[in-house]
Amino acid sequence: MSVLDLPVRPRVREDVRNPGPDAGPDLDLDLEFAAAGGRVRLLGRRCRWPFVVGRLFVDPVAGESAAGGPARGPRAGCLVVQQAGGGTHPGDVRRQRVVVGEGVRPRVLGQGAVLVHGVAGRGPAAESTTLRVRRGGGLLHRPGVRILLPRARLEQDVTVLLEPGATAVTVDATVLHPSCLDRGAPAPVLGSLLEVATAPDAEPVVVERTHLDGVPASLHRWPAFSVVHVLAPGRATGWAEGFPHPGDVSTGAPAVAAVSGLPGGAGVAVRICARDGSALRGAVDAAVAWAEEVLLP
């Protein structure tokens, strides 16, 4: 497994990526949040199988931010996206888009884990997600963890467009099914790409790719892993040094984490390895809680 900050192109087919403003009919999930009546609203919602979208839960006012205002309130909310069916199968293509309006801060969460199946001789599944956050808005995008089965092949990319003053937290979490660790088991293949831009049609300020092909020895000890990207161009000075959960593999901890700054001062990446899915969930929870704290207005 390697993580490279290089200007590489994605493995996902070009016709799957980056749906434009008129691509609504081609999207499997299309969500748009905006402020109306002083609170966050889900103004646009379109989904088709396997996605199911329920109610947007608007946050009550709770606590104070570092600036003295409400830490959460009616401009923030939580939406859970469910995925029906038996997971992701070879040849599946999923296209998603989330648009966040000015001054609102939704959290878009997956309901749970998603099995990624594999079949000998079949092509990969592909997922493409575009996240656009307008001026002063914020987004937490945390889809369900992917559980890779033997022979699973998944190609996914996430494109994030942030207007001035916008922030985003993205979570990419994966667990190898225990059967992948058996001697002679067919290995899974995972290709994942994140691109972050600060203006339409601009060159990305962050290009990060993760590639897994096979099961190296390190993954027998750490079969669950995640990257939490905390994106806030121009605001992330010193964040990497302030992360409160440094990793130490010598202690026998169930999960370890390392933090690094992203190019162009765009934010930080929290990279997590864990011994199982439960430990990974706890570590990601802690990283997301820290990210929401540092991003408070």
PDB file of C-alpha atoms in Angstrom:
ATOM      1  CA  MET A   1       0.000   0.000   0.000  1.00  0.00           C
ATOM      2  CA  SER A   2       1.379   3.398  -0.893  1.00  0.00           C
ATOM      3  CA  VAL A   3       0.106   6.931  -0.553  1.00  0.00           C
ATOM      4  CA  LEU A   4       1.594   9.388  -3.030  1.00  0.00           C
ATOM      5  CA  ASP A   5       1.137  13.137  -3.437  1.00  0.00           C
ATOM      6  CA  LEU A   6       1.764  13.021  -7.173  1.00  0.00           C
ATOM      7  CA  PRO A   7      -0.118  14.439 -10.197  1.00  0.00           C
ATOM      8  CA  VAL A   8      -1.383  11.037 -11.288  1.00  0.00           C
ATOM      9  CA  ARG A   9      -4.646  10.423 -13.069  1.00  0.00           C
ATOM     10  CA  PRO A  10      -7.334   8.177 -11.615  1.00  0.00           C
ATOM     11  CA  ARG A  11      -7.961   4.573 -12.494  1.00  0.00           C
ATOM     12  CA  VAL A  12     -11.692   5.234 -12.742  1.00  0.00           C
ATOM     13  CA  ARG A  13     -12.923   5.661 -16.300  1.00  0.00           C
ATOM     14  CA  GLU A  14     -13.134   9.264 -17.469  1.00  0.00           C
ATOM     15  CA  ASP A  15     -16.837   8.993 -18.317  1.00  0.00           C
ATOM     16  CA  VAL A  16     -17.560   8.076 -14.685  1.00  0.00           C
ATOM     17  CA  ARG A  17     -15.774  11.011 -13.097  1.00  0.00           C
ATOM     18  CA  ASN A  18     -16.739  14.560 -12.212  1.00  0.00           C
ATOM     19  CA  PRO A  19     -20.353  14.859 -13.343  1.00  0.00           C
ATOM     20  CA  GLY A  20     -21.037  18.414 -14.476  1.00  0.00           C
ATOM     21  CA  PRO A  21     -23.910  20.706 -13.501  1.00  0.00           C
ATOM     22  CA  ASP A  22     -26.211  19.152 -16.109  1.00  0.00           C
ATOM     23  CA  ALA A  23     -25.412  15.550 -15.249  1.00  0.00           C
ATOM     24  CA  GLY A  24     -28.300  15.026 -12.828  1.00  0.00           C
ATOM     25  CA  PRO A  25     -29.956  12.145 -14.738  1.00  0.00           C
ATOM     26  CA  ASP A  26     -26.635  10.266 -14.720  1.00  0.00           C
ATOM     27  CA  LEU A  27     -26.169  10.539 -10.959  1.00  0.00           C
ATOM     28  CA  ASP A  28     -27.112   7.753  -8.574  1.00  0.00           C
ATOM     29  CA  LEU A  29     -27.070  10.141  -5.605  1.00  0.00           C
ATOM     30  CA  ASP A  30     -27.450  13.925  -5.869  1.00  0.00           C
ATOM     31  CA  LEU A  31     -27.837  16.041  -2.718  1.00  0.00           C
ATOM     32  CA  GLU A  32     -27.944  19.814  -2.287  1.00  0.00           C
ATOM     33  CA  PHE A  33     -27.999  21.614   1.072  1.00  0.00           C
ATOM     34  CA  ALA A  34     -28.726  25.303   1.580  1.00  0.00           C
ATOM     35  CA  ALA A  35     -29.888  27.758   4.212  1.00  0.00           C
ATOM     36  CA  ALA A  36     -33.583  28.621   4.302  1.00  0.00           C
ATOM     37  CA  GLY A  37     -35.467  30.230   7.156  1.00  0.00           C
ATOM     38  CA  GLY A  38     -32.293  30.407   9.238  1.00  0.00           C
ATOM     39  CA  ARG A  39     -31.607  26.661   9.148  1.00  0.00           C
ATOM     40  CA  VAL A  40     -30.064  24.044   6.928  1.00  0.00           C
ATOM     41  CA  ARG A  41     -32.426  22.460   4.409  1.00  0.00           C
ATOM     42  CA  LEU A  42     -32.117  19.607   1.964  1.00  0.00           C
ATOM     43  CA  LEU A  43     -33.268  21.534  -1.097  1.00  0.00           C
ATOM     44  CA  GLY A  44     -32.265  18.946  -3.664  1.00  0.00           C
ATOM     45  CA  ARG A  45     -32.520  15.193  -3.254  1.00  0.00           C
ATOM     46  CA  ARG A  46     -32.319  12.601  -5.976  1.00  0.00           C
ATOM     47  CA  CYS A  47     -31.334   8.996  -5.454  1.00  0.00           C
ATOM     48  CA  ARG A  48     -31.781   5.676  -7.152  1.00  0.00           C
ATOM     49  CA  TRP A  49     -30.983   2.105  -6.241  1.00  0.00           C
ATOM     50  CA  PRO A  50     -29.019   1.138  -4.226  1.00  0.00           C
ATOM     51  CA  PHE A  51     -29.115   4.469  -2.342  1.00  0.00           C
ATOM     52  CA  VAL A  52     -31.905   5.388   0.077  1.00  0.00           C
ATOM     53  CA  VAL A  53     -32.049   8.851   1.677  1.00  0.00           C
ATOM     54  CA  GLY A  54     -34.056   9.596   4.794  1.00  0.00           C
ATOM     55  CA  ARG A  55     -34.749  12.680   6.840  1.00  0.00           C
ATOM     56  CA  LEU A  56     -32.283  15.498   7.505  1.00  0.00           C
ATOM     57  CA  PHE A  57     -31.902  15.907  11.279  1.00  0.00           C
ATOM     58  CA  VAL A  58     -31.214  19.553  12.103  1.00  0.00           C
ATOM     59  CA  ASP A  59     -28.932  20.158  15.081  1.00  0.00           C
ATOM     60  CA  PRO A  60     -30.152  21.998  18.176  1.00  0.00           C
ATOM     61  CA  VAL A  61     -27.974  24.751  19.617  1.00  0.00           C
ATOM     62  CA  ALA A  62     -25.355  23.063  21.815  1.00  0.00           C
ATOM     63  CA  GLY A  63     -22.219  24.482  23.374  1.00  0.00           C
ATOM     64  CA  GLU A  64     -20.056  27.401  22.295  1.00  0.00           C
ATOM     65  CA  SER A  65     -17.372  27.680  19.668  1.00  0.00           C
ATOM     66  CA  ALA A  66     -13.956  29.198  20.227  1.00  0.00           C
ATOM     67  CA  ALA A  67     -15.375  32.473  18.892  1.00  0.00           C
ATOM     68  CA  GLY A  68     -18.176  32.454  21.474  1.00  0.00           C
ATOM     69  CA  GLY A  69     -20.980  31.514  19.078  1.00  0.00           C
ATOM     70  CA  PRO A  70     -22.944  28.264  19.041  1.00  0.00           C
ATOM     71  CA  ALA A  71     -20.798  25.207  18.327  1.00  0.00           C
ATOM     72  CA  ARG A  72     -23.761  23.655  16.580  1.00  0.00           C
ATOM     73  CA  GLY A  73     -27.145  24.954  15.724  1.00  0.00           C
ATOM     74  CA  PRO A  74     -29.867  25.047  13.078  1.00  0.00           C
ATOM     75  CA  ARG A  75     -27.394  25.638  10.238  1.00  0.00           C
ATOM     76  CA  ALA A  76     -25.863  22.199  10.903  1.00  0.00           C
ATOM     77  CA  GLY A  77     -27.498  18.812  10.508  1.00  0.00           C
ATOM     78  CA  CYS A  78     -27.033  15.117   9.833  1.00  0.00           C
ATOM     79  CA  LEU A  79     -28.229  13.022   6.901  1.00  0.00           C
ATOM     80  CA  VAL A  80     -27.776   9.237   6.776  1.00  0.00           C
ATOM     81  CA  VAL A  81     -27.505   7.597   3.353  1.00  0.00           C
ATOM     82  CA  GLN A  82     -28.440   3.926   3.320  1.00  0.00           C
ATOM     83  CA  GLN A  83     -27.257   1.451   0.696  1.00  0.00           C
ATOM     84  CA  ALA A  84     -29.661  -1.350  -0.135  1.00  0.00           C
ATOM     85  CA  GLY A  85     -28.752  -4.620  -1.786  1.00  0.00           C
ATOM     86  CA  GLY A  86     -25.860  -6.951  -1.153  1.00  0.00           C
ATOM     87  CA  GLY A  87     -23.028  -4.449  -1.358  1.00  0.00           C
ATOM     88  CA  THR A  88     -20.880  -3.537  -4.360  1.00  0.00           C
ATOM     89  CA  HIS A  89     -20.365  -6.038  -7.169  1.00  0.00           C
ATOM     90  CA  PRO A  90     -17.981  -6.282 -10.129  1.00  0.00           C
ATOM     91  CA  GLY A  91     -19.007  -3.890 -12.898  1.00  0.00           C
ATOM     92  CA  ASP A  92     -21.107  -1.646 -10.667  1.00  0.00           C
ATOM     93  CA  VAL A  93     -20.742   2.071 -11.395  1.00  0.00           C
ATOM     94  CA  ARG A  94     -21.887   4.602  -8.780  1.00  0.00           C
ATOM     95  CA  ARG A  95     -21.879   8.367  -9.359  1.00  0.00           C
ATOM     96  CA  GLN A  96     -22.536  10.779  -6.504  1.00  0.00           C
ATOM     97  CA  ARG A  97     -22.601  14.518  -5.954  1.00  0.00           C
ATOM     98  CA  VAL A  98     -23.065  16.627  -2.812  1.00  0.00           C
ATOM     99  CA  VAL A  99     -23.430  20.419  -3.002  1.00  0.00           C
ATOM    100  CA  VAL A 100     -23.307  22.528   0.178  1.00  0.00           C
ATOM    101  CA  GLY A 101     -24.551  26.112   0.147  1.00  0.00           C
ATOM    102  CA  GLU A 102     -23.150  29.148   1.901  1.00  0.00           C
ATOM    103  CA  GLY A 103     -22.994  29.052   5.687  1.00  0.00           C
ATOM    104  CA  VAL A 104     -24.437  25.569   6.295  1.00  0.00           C
ATOM    105  CA  ARG A 105     -22.587  22.547   7.692  1.00  0.00           C
ATOM    106  CA  PRO A 106     -24.247  19.201   6.987  1.00  0.00           C
ATOM    107  CA  ARG A 107     -22.822  15.804   7.885  1.00  0.00           C
ATOM    108  CA  VAL A 108     -23.498  13.113   5.279  1.00  0.00           C
ATOM    109  CA  LEU A 109     -22.968   9.667   6.801  1.00  0.00           C
ATOM    110  CA  GLY A 110     -23.188   6.122   5.528  1.00  0.00           C
ATOM    111  CA  GLN A 111     -25.421   3.794   7.489  1.00  0.00           C
ATOM    112  CA  GLY A 112     -22.819   1.080   7.940  1.00  0.00           C
ATOM    113  CA  ALA A 113     -20.275  -1.126   6.217  1.00  0.00           C
ATOM    114  CA  VAL A 114     -20.482  -2.048   2.520  1.00  0.00           C
ATOM    115  CA  LEU A 115     -19.222  -5.399   1.264  1.00  0.00           C
ATOM    116  CA  VAL A 116     -17.150  -5.248  -1.923  1.00  0.00           C
ATOM    117  CA  HIS A 117     -17.499  -8.561  -3.756  1.00  0.00           C
ATOM    118  CA  GLY A 118     -15.129 -10.087  -6.266  1.00  0.00           C
ATOM    119  CA  VAL A 119     -15.621 -12.583  -9.078  1.00  0.00           C
ATOM    120  CA  ALA A 120     -12.808 -14.160 -11.073  1.00  0.00           C
ATOM    121  CA  GLY A 121     -12.513 -12.663 -14.540  1.00  0.00           C
ATOM    122  CA  ARG A 122     -14.865  -9.756 -13.871  1.00  0.00           C
ATOM    123  CA  GLY A 123     -13.962  -6.080 -14.026  1.00  0.00           C
ATOM    124  CA  PRO A 124     -13.794  -3.673 -11.066  1.00  0.00           C
ATOM    125  CA  ALA A 125     -16.551  -1.727  -9.420  1.00  0.00           C
ATOM    126  CA  ALA A 126     -16.212   2.044  -9.779  1.00  0.00           C
ATOM    127  CA  GLU A 127     -17.364   4.880  -7.526  1.00  0.00           C
ATOM    128  CA  SER A 128     -17.033   8.578  -8.341  1.00  0.00           C
ATOM    129  CA  THR A 129     -17.989  11.328  -5.882  1.00  0.00           C
ATOM    130  CA  THR A 130     -17.970  15.095  -6.363  1.00  0.00           C
ATOM    131  CA  LEU A 131     -18.218  17.343  -3.286  1.00  0.00           C
ATOM    132  CA  ARG A 132     -18.739  21.083  -3.744  1.00  0.00           C
ATOM    133  CA  VAL A 133     -18.807  23.425  -0.752  1.00  0.00           C
ATOM    134  CA  ARG A 134     -19.679  27.066  -1.289  1.00  0.00           C
ATOM    135  CA  ARG A 135     -18.318  30.095   0.528  1.00  0.00           C
ATOM    136  CA  GLY A 136     -18.465  29.733   4.324  1.00  0.00           C
ATOM    137  CA  GLY A 137     -19.999  26.257   4.198  1.00  0.00           C
ATOM    138  CA  GLY A 138     -18.692  23.045   5.710  1.00  0.00           C
ATOM    139  CA  LEU A 139     -19.190  19.348   4.994  1.00  0.00           C
ATOM    140  CA  LEU A 140     -18.412  16.079   6.738  1.00  0.00           C
ATOM    141  CA  HIS A 141     -18.563  13.256   4.197  1.00  0.00           C
ATOM    142  CA  ARG A 142     -18.237   9.856   5.863  1.00  0.00           C
ATOM    143  CA  PRO A 143     -19.543   6.992   3.733  1.00  0.00           C
ATOM    144  CA  GLY A 144     -19.725   3.487   5.104  1.00  0.00           C
ATOM    145  CA  VAL A 145     -16.481   1.562   5.521  1.00  0.00           C
ATOM    146  CA  ARG A 146     -15.655  -0.723   2.576  1.00  0.00           C
ATOM    147  CA  ILE A 147     -15.057  -4.380   3.471  1.00  0.00           C
ATOM    148  CA  LEU A 148     -12.958  -6.004   0.751  1.00  0.00           C
ATOM    149  CA  LEU A 149     -13.631  -9.680   0.085  1.00  0.00           C
ATOM    150  CA  PRO A 150     -11.196 -11.954  -1.798  1.00  0.00           C
ATOM    151  CA  ARG A 151     -10.879 -10.930  -5.475  1.00  0.00           C
ATOM    152  CA  ALA A 152     -12.630  -7.616  -4.764  1.00  0.00           C
ATOM    153  CA  ARG A 153     -11.626  -4.828  -7.148  1.00  0.00           C
ATOM    154  CA  LEU A 154     -12.704  -1.278  -6.398  1.00  0.00           C
ATOM    155  CA  GLU A 155     -11.710   1.950  -8.130  1.00  0.00           C
ATOM    156  CA  GLN A 156     -12.930   5.114  -6.454  1.00  0.00           C
ATOM    157  CA  ASP A 157     -12.260   8.820  -6.671  1.00  0.00           C
ATOM    158  CA  VAL A 158     -13.386  11.860  -4.729  1.00  0.00           C
ATOM    159  CA  THR A 159     -13.178  15.382  -6.171  1.00  0.00           C
ATOM    160  CA  VAL A 160     -13.583  18.259  -3.699  1.00  0.00           C
ATOM    161  CA  LEU A 161     -14.182  21.857  -4.813  1.00  0.00           C
ATOM    162  CA  LEU A 162     -13.922  24.412  -2.012  1.00  0.00           C
ATOM    163  CA  GLU A 163     -14.859  28.065  -2.438  1.00  0.00           C
ATOM    164  CA  PRO A 164     -13.102  30.689  -0.247  1.00  0.00           C
ATOM    165  CA  GLY A 165     -13.833  30.110   3.441  1.00  0.00           C
ATOM    166  CA  ALA A 166     -15.274  26.629   2.837  1.00  0.00           C
ATOM    167  CA  THR A 167     -14.149  23.496   4.685  1.00  0.00           C
ATOM    168  CA  ALA A 168     -14.615  19.763   4.298  1.00  0.00           C
ATOM    169  CA  VAL A 169     -13.766  16.565   6.144  1.00  0.00           C
ATOM    170  CA  THR A 170     -13.665  13.389   4.065  1.00  0.00           C
ATOM    171  CA  VAL A 171     -13.297   9.830   5.363  1.00  0.00           C
ATOM    172  CA  ASP A 172     -12.035   6.903   3.304  1.00  0.00           C
ATOM    173  CA  ALA A 173     -12.097   3.720   5.401  1.00  0.00           C
ATOM    174  CA  THR A 174     -11.364   0.121   4.387  1.00  0.00           C
ATOM    175  CA  VAL A 175     -11.270  -3.242   6.158  1.00  0.00           C
ATOM    176  CA  LEU A 176      -9.940  -6.476   4.726  1.00  0.00           C
ATOM    177  CA  HIS A 177     -12.303  -9.362   5.335  1.00  0.00           C
ATOM    178  CA  PRO A 178     -10.572 -12.061   7.452  1.00  0.00           C
ATOM    179  CA  SER A 179     -10.771 -14.501   4.532  1.00  0.00           C
ATOM    180  CA  CYS A 180      -8.411 -12.194   2.568  1.00  0.00           C
ATOM    181  CA  LEU A 181      -5.705 -13.047   5.107  1.00  0.00           C
ATOM    182  CA  ASP A 182      -5.908 -16.798   4.554  1.00  0.00           C
ATOM    183  CA  ARG A 183      -2.929 -18.389   2.861  1.00  0.00           C
ATOM    184  CA  GLY A 184      -3.549 -18.605  -0.891  1.00  0.00           C
ATOM    185  CA  ALA A 185      -6.679 -16.428  -0.821  1.00  0.00           C
ATOM    186  CA  PRO A 186      -7.195 -14.340  -3.987  1.00  0.00           C
ATOM    187  CA  ALA A 187      -6.006 -10.835  -3.191  1.00  0.00           C
ATOM    188  CA  PRO A 188      -8.187  -7.716  -3.364  1.00  0.00           C
ATOM    189  CA  VAL A 189      -7.256  -4.641  -5.411  1.00  0.00           C
ATOM    190  CA  LEU A 190      -8.106  -1.086  -4.349  1.00  0.00           C
ATOM    191  CA  GLY A 191      -7.409   2.175  -6.159  1.00  0.00           C
ATOM    192  CA  SER A 192      -8.450   5.432  -4.478  1.00  0.00           C
ATOM    193  CA  LEU A 193      -7.886   9.031  -5.557  1.00  0.00           C
ATOM    194  CA  LEU A 194      -8.597  12.371  -3.856  1.00  0.00           C
ATOM    195  CA  GLU A 195      -8.348  15.688  -5.704  1.00  0.00           C
ATOM    196  CA  VAL A 196      -8.958  19.061  -4.054  1.00  0.00           C
ATOM    197  CA  ALA A 197      -9.395  22.316  -5.980  1.00  0.00           C
ATOM    198  CA  THR A 198     -10.212  25.852  -4.843  1.00  0.00           C
ATOM    199  CA  ALA A 199     -11.759  27.167  -8.068  1.00  0.00           C
ATOM    200  CA  PRO A 200     -13.790  25.646 -10.910  1.00  0.00           C
ATOM    201  CA  ASP A 201     -11.626  24.209 -13.704  1.00  0.00           C
ATOM    202  CA  ALA A 202      -8.482  25.013 -11.689  1.00  0.00           C
ATOM    203  CA  GLU A 203      -5.608  22.605 -11.244  1.00  0.00           C
ATOM    204  CA  PRO A 204      -5.991  20.666  -7.972  1.00  0.00           C
ATOM    205  CA  VAL A 205      -3.963  21.824  -4.995  1.00  0.00           C
ATOM    206  CA  VAL A 206      -4.022  18.293  -3.570  1.00  0.00           C
ATOM    207  CA  VAL A 207      -3.737  15.046  -5.517  1.00  0.00           C
ATOM    208  CA  GLU A 208      -3.471  11.953  -3.347  1.00  0.00           C
ATOM    209  CA  ARG A 209      -3.677   8.375  -4.462  1.00  0.00           C
ATOM    210  CA  THR A 210      -3.833   5.139  -2.471  1.00  0.00           C
ATOM    211  CA  HIS A 211      -3.184   1.829  -4.202  1.00  0.00           C
ATOM    212  CA  LEU A 212      -3.451  -1.638  -2.712  1.00  0.00           C
ATOM    213  CA  ASP A 213      -2.711  -4.718  -4.798  1.00  0.00           C
ATOM    214  CA  GLY A 214      -2.317  -7.855  -2.756  1.00  0.00           C
ATOM    215  CA  VAL A 215      -1.958  -8.299   0.981  1.00  0.00           C
ATOM    216  CA  PRO A 216       1.516  -7.331   2.254  1.00  0.00           C
ATOM    217  CA  ALA A 217       2.705  -8.697   5.578  1.00  0.00           C
ATOM    218  CA  SER A 218       1.929  -5.422   7.377  1.00  0.00           C
ATOM    219  CA  LEU A 219      -1.776  -5.789   6.624  1.00  0.00           C
ATOM    220  CA  HIS A 220      -1.942  -9.107   8.486  1.00  0.00           C
ATOM    221  CA  ARG A 221      -1.296  -7.046  11.600  1.00  0.00           C
ATOM    222  CA  TRP A 222      -3.238  -3.953  10.511  1.00  0.00           C
ATOM    223  CA  PRO A 223      -6.057  -5.132   8.201  1.00  0.00           C
ATOM    224  CA  ALA A 224      -8.172  -2.000   8.768  1.00  0.00           C
ATOM    225  CA  PHE A 225      -7.061   1.424   7.576  1.00  0.00           C
ATOM    226  CA  SER A 226      -8.435   4.877   6.857  1.00  0.00           C
ATOM    227  CA  VAL A 227      -7.496   8.387   5.780  1.00  0.00           C
ATOM    228  CA  VAL A 228      -9.376  11.361   7.234  1.00  0.00           C
ATOM    229  CA  HIS A 229      -8.737  14.511   5.197  1.00  0.00           C
ATOM    230  CA  VAL A 230      -9.363  17.780   7.033  1.00  0.00           C
ATOM    231  CA  LEU A 231      -9.572  20.420   4.297  1.00  0.00           C
ATOM    232  CA  ALA A 232      -9.474  24.146   5.066  1.00  0.00           C
ATOM    233  CA  PRO A 233      -7.268  26.027   2.592  1.00  0.00           C
ATOM    234  CA  GLY A 234      -5.473  28.894   4.283  1.00  0.00           C
ATOM    235  CA  ARG A 235      -6.523  27.909   7.823  1.00  0.00           C
ATOM    236  CA  ALA A 236      -4.569  24.759   8.609  1.00  0.00           C
ATOM    237  CA  THR A 237      -1.330  26.263   9.951  1.00  0.00           C
ATOM    238  CA  GLY A 238       0.112  24.118  12.740  1.00  0.00           C
ATOM    239  CA  TRP A 239      -2.721  21.592  12.754  1.00  0.00           C
ATOM    240  CA  ALA A 240      -0.456  18.627  12.118  1.00  0.00           C
ATOM    241  CA  GLU A 241       1.436  19.375  15.340  1.00  0.00           C
ATOM    242  CA  GLY A 242      -1.776  19.783  17.336  1.00  0.00           C
ATOM    243  CA  PHE A 243      -3.311  16.366  16.682  1.00  0.00           C
ATOM    244  CA  PRO A 244      -3.816  14.764  20.138  1.00  0.00           C
ATOM    245  CA  HIS A 245      -3.596  11.074  19.176  1.00  0.00           C
ATOM    246  CA  PRO A 246      -0.059  10.223  17.999  1.00  0.00           C
ATOM    247  CA  GLY A 247       0.547   6.630  17.023  1.00  0.00           C
ATOM    248  CA  ASP A 248       2.885   4.266  18.858  1.00  0.00           C
ATOM    249  CA  VAL A 249       3.026   0.736  17.479  1.00  0.00           C
ATOM    250  CA  SER A 250       5.193  -0.452  20.380  1.00  0.00           C
ATOM    251  CA  THR A 251       2.393  -0.178  22.949  1.00  0.00           C
ATOM    252  CA  GLY A 252       0.154  -2.832  21.417  1.00  0.00           C
ATOM    253  CA  ALA A 253      -2.528  -0.213  20.791  1.00  0.00           C
ATOM    254  CA  PRO A 254      -5.581  -1.357  18.820  1.00  0.00           C
ATOM    255  CA  ALA A 255      -5.088   1.554  16.395  1.00  0.00           C
ATOM    256  CA  VAL A 256      -2.361   4.040  15.505  1.00  0.00           C
ATOM    257  CA  ALA A 257      -2.504   7.354  13.664  1.00  0.00           C
ATOM    258  CA  ALA A 258      -0.122   9.716  11.936  1.00  0.00           C
ATOM    259  CA  VAL A 259      -0.796  13.255  10.745  1.00  0.00           C
ATOM    260  CA  SER A 260       0.777  15.106   7.838  1.00  0.00           C
ATOM    261  CA  GLY A 261       0.169  18.459   6.199  1.00  0.00           C
ATOM    262  CA  LEU A 262      -1.282  18.581   2.691  1.00  0.00           C
ATOM    263  CA  PRO A 263       0.244  20.550  -0.188  1.00  0.00           C
ATOM    264  CA  GLY A 264      -0.550  24.230  -0.558  1.00  0.00           C
ATOM    265  CA  GLY A 265      -1.673  24.624   3.035  1.00  0.00           C
ATOM    266  CA  ALA A 266      -4.930  22.915   2.116  1.00  0.00           C
ATOM    267  CA  GLY A 267      -5.282  21.005   5.383  1.00  0.00           C
ATOM    268  CA  VAL A 268      -4.035  17.796   6.969  1.00  0.00           C
ATOM    269  CA  ALA A 269      -4.411  14.056   6.468  1.00  0.00           C
ATOM    270  CA  VAL A 270      -4.901  11.747   9.440  1.00  0.00           C
ATOM    271  CA  ARG A 271      -3.791   8.245   8.450  1.00  0.00           C
ATOM    272  CA  ILE A 272      -5.013   5.409  10.650  1.00  0.00           C
ATOM    273  CA  CYS A 273      -4.182   1.713  10.880  1.00  0.00           C
ATOM    274  CA  ALA A 274      -6.158  -0.582  13.150  1.00  0.00           C
ATOM    275  CA  ARG A 275      -6.285  -4.219  14.168  1.00  0.00           C
ATOM    276  CA  ASP A 276      -9.970  -4.642  13.271  1.00  0.00           C
ATOM    277  CA  GLY A 277     -13.050  -2.748  12.170  1.00  0.00           C
ATOM    278  CA  SER A 278     -14.157  -1.874  15.688  1.00  0.00           C
ATOM    279  CA  ALA A 279     -10.798  -0.289  16.527  1.00  0.00           C
ATOM    280  CA  LEU A 280     -10.840   1.550  13.207  1.00  0.00           C
ATOM    281  CA  ARG A 281     -14.273   2.998  13.924  1.00  0.00           C
ATOM    282  CA  GLY A 282     -13.153   4.306  17.305  1.00  0.00           C
ATOM    283  CA  ALA A 283     -10.016   5.885  15.849  1.00  0.00           C
ATOM    284  CA  VAL A 284     -11.948   7.511  13.008  1.00  0.00           C
ATOM    285  CA  ASP A 285     -14.521   8.802  15.504  1.00  0.00           C
ATOM    286  CA  ALA A 286     -11.698  10.470  17.455  1.00  0.00           C
ATOM    287  CA  ALA A 287     -10.151  11.966  14.327  1.00  0.00           C
ATOM    288  CA  VAL A 288     -13.488  13.337  13.127  1.00  0.00           C
ATOM    289  CA  ALA A 289     -14.261  14.817  16.558  1.00  0.00           C
ATOM    290  CA  TRP A 290     -10.870  16.562  16.535  1.00  0.00           C
ATOM    291  CA  ALA A 291     -11.457  17.814  12.987  1.00  0.00           C
ATOM    292  CA  GLU A 292     -14.855  19.271  13.881  1.00  0.00           C
ATOM    293  CA  GLU A 293     -13.293  21.015  16.882  1.00  0.00           C
ATOM    294  CA  VAL A 294     -10.510  22.697  14.903  1.00  0.00           C
ATOM    295  CA  LEU A 295     -12.958  23.699  12.175  1.00  0.00           C
ATOM    296  CA  LEU A 296     -15.394  25.463  14.507  1.00  0.00           C
ATOM    297  CA  PRO A 297     -16.101  29.000  13.250  1.00  0.00           C
TER     298      PRO A 297
END
